[in-house]
Coordinates of C-alpha atoms in Angstrom, one line a residue:
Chain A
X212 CA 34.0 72.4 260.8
X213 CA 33.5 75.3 258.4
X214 CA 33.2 78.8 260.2
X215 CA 32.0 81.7 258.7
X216 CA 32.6 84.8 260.8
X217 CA 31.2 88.3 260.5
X218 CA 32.8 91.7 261.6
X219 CA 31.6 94.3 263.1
X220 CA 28.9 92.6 265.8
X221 CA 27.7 95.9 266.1
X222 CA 27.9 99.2 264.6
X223 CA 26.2 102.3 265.5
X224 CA 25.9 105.0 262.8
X225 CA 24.2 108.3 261.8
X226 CA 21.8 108.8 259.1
X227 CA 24.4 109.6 256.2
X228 CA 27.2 108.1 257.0
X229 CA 28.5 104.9 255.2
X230 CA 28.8 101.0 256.9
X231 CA 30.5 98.2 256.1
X232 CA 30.4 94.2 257.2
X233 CA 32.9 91.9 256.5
X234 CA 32.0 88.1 256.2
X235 CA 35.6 85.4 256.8
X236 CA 35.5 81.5 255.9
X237 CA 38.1 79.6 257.4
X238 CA 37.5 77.7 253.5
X239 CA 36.5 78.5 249.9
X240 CA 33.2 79.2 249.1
X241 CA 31.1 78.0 246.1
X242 CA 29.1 80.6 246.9
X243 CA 27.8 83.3 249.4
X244 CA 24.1 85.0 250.4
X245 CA 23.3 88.3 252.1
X246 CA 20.4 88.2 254.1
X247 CA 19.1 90.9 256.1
X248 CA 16.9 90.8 259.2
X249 CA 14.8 93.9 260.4
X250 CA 14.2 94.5 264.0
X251 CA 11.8 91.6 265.7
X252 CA 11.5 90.0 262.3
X253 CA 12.3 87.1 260.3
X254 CA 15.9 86.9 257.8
X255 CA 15.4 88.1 254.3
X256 CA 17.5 86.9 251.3
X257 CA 18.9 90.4 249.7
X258 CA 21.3 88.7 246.8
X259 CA 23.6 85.9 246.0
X260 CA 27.3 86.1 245.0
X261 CA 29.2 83.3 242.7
X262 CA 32.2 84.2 241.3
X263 CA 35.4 85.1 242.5
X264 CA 35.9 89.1 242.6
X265 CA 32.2 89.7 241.6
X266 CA 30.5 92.8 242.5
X267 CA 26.7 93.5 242.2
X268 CA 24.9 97.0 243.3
X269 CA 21.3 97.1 244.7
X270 CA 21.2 100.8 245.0
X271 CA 23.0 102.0 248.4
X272 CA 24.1 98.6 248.8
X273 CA 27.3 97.2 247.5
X274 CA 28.6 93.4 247.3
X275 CA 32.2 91.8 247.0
X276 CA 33.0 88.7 246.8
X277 CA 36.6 88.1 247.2
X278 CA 39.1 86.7 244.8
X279 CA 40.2 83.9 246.9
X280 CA 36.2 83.3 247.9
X281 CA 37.2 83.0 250.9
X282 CA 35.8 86.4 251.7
X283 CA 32.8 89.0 251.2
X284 CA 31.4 92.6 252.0
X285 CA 28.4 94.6 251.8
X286 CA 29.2 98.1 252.1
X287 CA 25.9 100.5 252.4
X288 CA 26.7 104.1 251.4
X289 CA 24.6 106.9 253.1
X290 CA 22.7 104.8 255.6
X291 CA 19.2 105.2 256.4
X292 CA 16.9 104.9 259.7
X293 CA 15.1 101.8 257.2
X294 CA 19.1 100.4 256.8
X295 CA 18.4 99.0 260.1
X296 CA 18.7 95.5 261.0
X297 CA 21.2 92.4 261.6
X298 CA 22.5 91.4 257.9
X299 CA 23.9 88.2 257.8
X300 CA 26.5 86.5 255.0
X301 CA 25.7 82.8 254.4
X302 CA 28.1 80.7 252.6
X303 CA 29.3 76.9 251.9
X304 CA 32.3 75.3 250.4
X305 CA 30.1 73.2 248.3
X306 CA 30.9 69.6 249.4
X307 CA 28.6 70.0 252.4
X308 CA 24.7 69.6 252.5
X309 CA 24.2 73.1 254.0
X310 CA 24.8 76.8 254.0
X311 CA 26.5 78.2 257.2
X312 CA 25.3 81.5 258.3
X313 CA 27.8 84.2 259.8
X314 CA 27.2 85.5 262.8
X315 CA 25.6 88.5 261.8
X316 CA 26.4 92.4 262.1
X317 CA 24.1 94.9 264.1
X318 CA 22.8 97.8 262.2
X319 CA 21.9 100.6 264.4
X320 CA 21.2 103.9 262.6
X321 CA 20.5 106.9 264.0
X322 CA 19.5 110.6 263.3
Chain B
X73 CA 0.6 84.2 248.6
X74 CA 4.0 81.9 249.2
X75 CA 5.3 81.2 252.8
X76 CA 6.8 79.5 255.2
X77 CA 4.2 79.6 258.7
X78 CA 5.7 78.2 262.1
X79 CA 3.5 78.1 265.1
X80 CA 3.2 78.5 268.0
X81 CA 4.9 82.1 267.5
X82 CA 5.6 82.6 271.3
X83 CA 5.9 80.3 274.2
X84 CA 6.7 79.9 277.7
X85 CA 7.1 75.5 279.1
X86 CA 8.3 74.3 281.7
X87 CA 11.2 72.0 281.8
X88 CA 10.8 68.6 280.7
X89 CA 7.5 69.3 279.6
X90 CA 7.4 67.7 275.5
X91 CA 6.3 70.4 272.6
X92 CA 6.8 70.1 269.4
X93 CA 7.1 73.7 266.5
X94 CA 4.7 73.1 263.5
X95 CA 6.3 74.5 260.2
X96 CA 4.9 74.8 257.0
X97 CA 5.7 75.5 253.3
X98 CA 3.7 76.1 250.7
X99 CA 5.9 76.5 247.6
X100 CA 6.3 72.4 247.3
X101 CA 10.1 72.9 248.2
X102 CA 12.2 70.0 248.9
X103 CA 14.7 71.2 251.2
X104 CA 13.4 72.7 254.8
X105 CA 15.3 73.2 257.6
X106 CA 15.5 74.5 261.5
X107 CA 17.5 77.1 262.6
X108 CA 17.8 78.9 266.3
X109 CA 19.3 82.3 266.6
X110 CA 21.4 83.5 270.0
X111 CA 22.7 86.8 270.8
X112 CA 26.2 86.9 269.5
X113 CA 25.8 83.5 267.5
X114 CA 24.0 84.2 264.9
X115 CA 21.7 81.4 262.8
X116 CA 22.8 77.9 263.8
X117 CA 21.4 75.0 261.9
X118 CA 19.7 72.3 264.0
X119 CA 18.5 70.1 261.3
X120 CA 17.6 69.8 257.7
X121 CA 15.7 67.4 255.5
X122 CA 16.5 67.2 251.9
X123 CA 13.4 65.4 251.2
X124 CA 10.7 63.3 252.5
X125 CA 11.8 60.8 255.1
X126 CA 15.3 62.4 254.8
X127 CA 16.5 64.3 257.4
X128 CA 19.9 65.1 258.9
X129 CA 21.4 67.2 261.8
X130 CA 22.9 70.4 261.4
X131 CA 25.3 72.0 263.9
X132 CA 23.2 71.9 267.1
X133 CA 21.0 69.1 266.8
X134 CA 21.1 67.9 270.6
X135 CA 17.6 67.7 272.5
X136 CA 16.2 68.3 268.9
X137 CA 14.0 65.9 266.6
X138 CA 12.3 66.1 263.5
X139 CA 10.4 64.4 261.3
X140 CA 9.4 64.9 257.2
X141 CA 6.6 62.3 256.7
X142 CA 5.2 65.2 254.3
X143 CA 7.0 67.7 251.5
X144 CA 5.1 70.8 253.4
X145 CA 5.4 69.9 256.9
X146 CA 8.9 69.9 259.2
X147 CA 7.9 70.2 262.7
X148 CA 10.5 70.3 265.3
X149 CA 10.3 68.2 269.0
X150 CA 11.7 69.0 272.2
X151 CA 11.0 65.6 273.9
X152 CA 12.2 67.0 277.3
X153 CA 13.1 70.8 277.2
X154 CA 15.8 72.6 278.9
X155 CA 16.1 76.4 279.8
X156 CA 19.4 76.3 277.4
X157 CA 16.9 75.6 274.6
X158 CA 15.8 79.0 275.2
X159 CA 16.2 80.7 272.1
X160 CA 14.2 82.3 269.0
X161 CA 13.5 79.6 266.8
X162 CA 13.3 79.3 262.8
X163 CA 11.8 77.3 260.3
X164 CA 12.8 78.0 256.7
X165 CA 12.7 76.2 253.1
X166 CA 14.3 76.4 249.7
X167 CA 13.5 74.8 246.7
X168 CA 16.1 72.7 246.6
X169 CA 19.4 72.4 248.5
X170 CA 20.2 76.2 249.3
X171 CA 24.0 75.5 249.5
X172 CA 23.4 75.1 245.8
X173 CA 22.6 78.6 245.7
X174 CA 19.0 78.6 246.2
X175 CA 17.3 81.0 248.3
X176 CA 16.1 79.9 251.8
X177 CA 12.7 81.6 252.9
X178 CA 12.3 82.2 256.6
X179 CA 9.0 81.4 258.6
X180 CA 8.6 84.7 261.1
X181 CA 10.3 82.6 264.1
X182 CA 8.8 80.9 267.3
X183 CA 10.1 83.0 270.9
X184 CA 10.7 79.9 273.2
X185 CA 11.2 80.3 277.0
X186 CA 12.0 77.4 279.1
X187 CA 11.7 78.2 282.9

């Protein structure tokens, strides 16, 4: 089945300094979520990415989707003590019924 | 205000005791769906309903059931519990099908321990 996996599990960083998580399909995507989930809570949609090579900005945070759609990343430049949480990627190829989260990177941000 | 409200919120059974997880929408979405979330494996699906009466499983649907007899209500049923159904639980819903594109909202997740 279709397996969406995330890279780092983990990262540990200090206030200022810039993260990245990487999000692989073992297929095409039709399309691919961000989600991020603060400590002890629930997951959070953050965007939605559609076509191939698009790139969209929510202030620190930046998307990719890759040209093959096959991949994504959501890079946060200068992190903050609020950047942390577990962000997830979510994707599908589009001939199943459901989305199929990654398996999420650890945020840990420190001053 | 629009949400997606699971109870019970925590819980400790006892194996092979049934429970079932209420869940509730009220933005009139069709699409809701369970999710459970280990350490180190992320969200897995358990099952989904697309509409009333339809439901289908996701990745882990084993010692899982559900039912849709209503648009706002998805609850989930262990009929005889396991301590490997241990796990942080999640209702959520989207409008429609969220591999679509559509946004899935999350209830605030139901801590199960079975002893």
């Amino acid at each position: 089945g279709q397996q969406v996996m995330q890279i780092p599990q983990y990262q540990h960083v200090q206030e200022g300094e810039d993260f990245t998580t990487y999000c692989n399909s073992s297929t095409t995507l039709s399309n691919i979520q961000w989600y991020k989930q603060r400590p002890g809570g629930h997951p959070v949609f953050l965007i939605q990415l559609v076509k191939s090579g698009e790139v969209k900005k929510q202030k620190r945070l930046t998307f990719q989707f890759g040209e093959a759609k096959k991949n994504s990343s959501l890079h946060i430049t200068a992190t903050q003590t609020t950047d942390v949480g577990t962000y997830f990627c979510a994707g599908n190829t589009g001939t199943a019924s459901k989305l199929t989260f990654g398996t999420g990177t650890r945020l840990q941000v420190t001053l | 205000e629009a949400q997606v409200t699971q109870n019970p919120r925590y819980l400790i059974t006892v194996t092979g005791k049934k429970l079932t997880v209420t869940c509730s929408q009220n933005m009139n979405h069709e699409y809701m769906s369970w999710y459970r979330q280990d350490p180190g494996l992320g969200l897995r699906q358990i099952y989904y309903s697309m509409n009333v009466e339809v439901t289908d499983k996701g990745d882990v649907p084993e010692g899982y059931k559900v039912s849709r007899k209503e648009k706002r209500n998805f609850p989930l049923i262990l009929e005889s519990p396991s301590p490997n159904q241990t796990s942080l639980y999640f209702c959520a819903s989207s409008l429609y099908n969220p591999s679509s594109g559509n946004t899935i909202y999350f209830g605030e997740g139901s801590w199960l321990t079975v002893v």
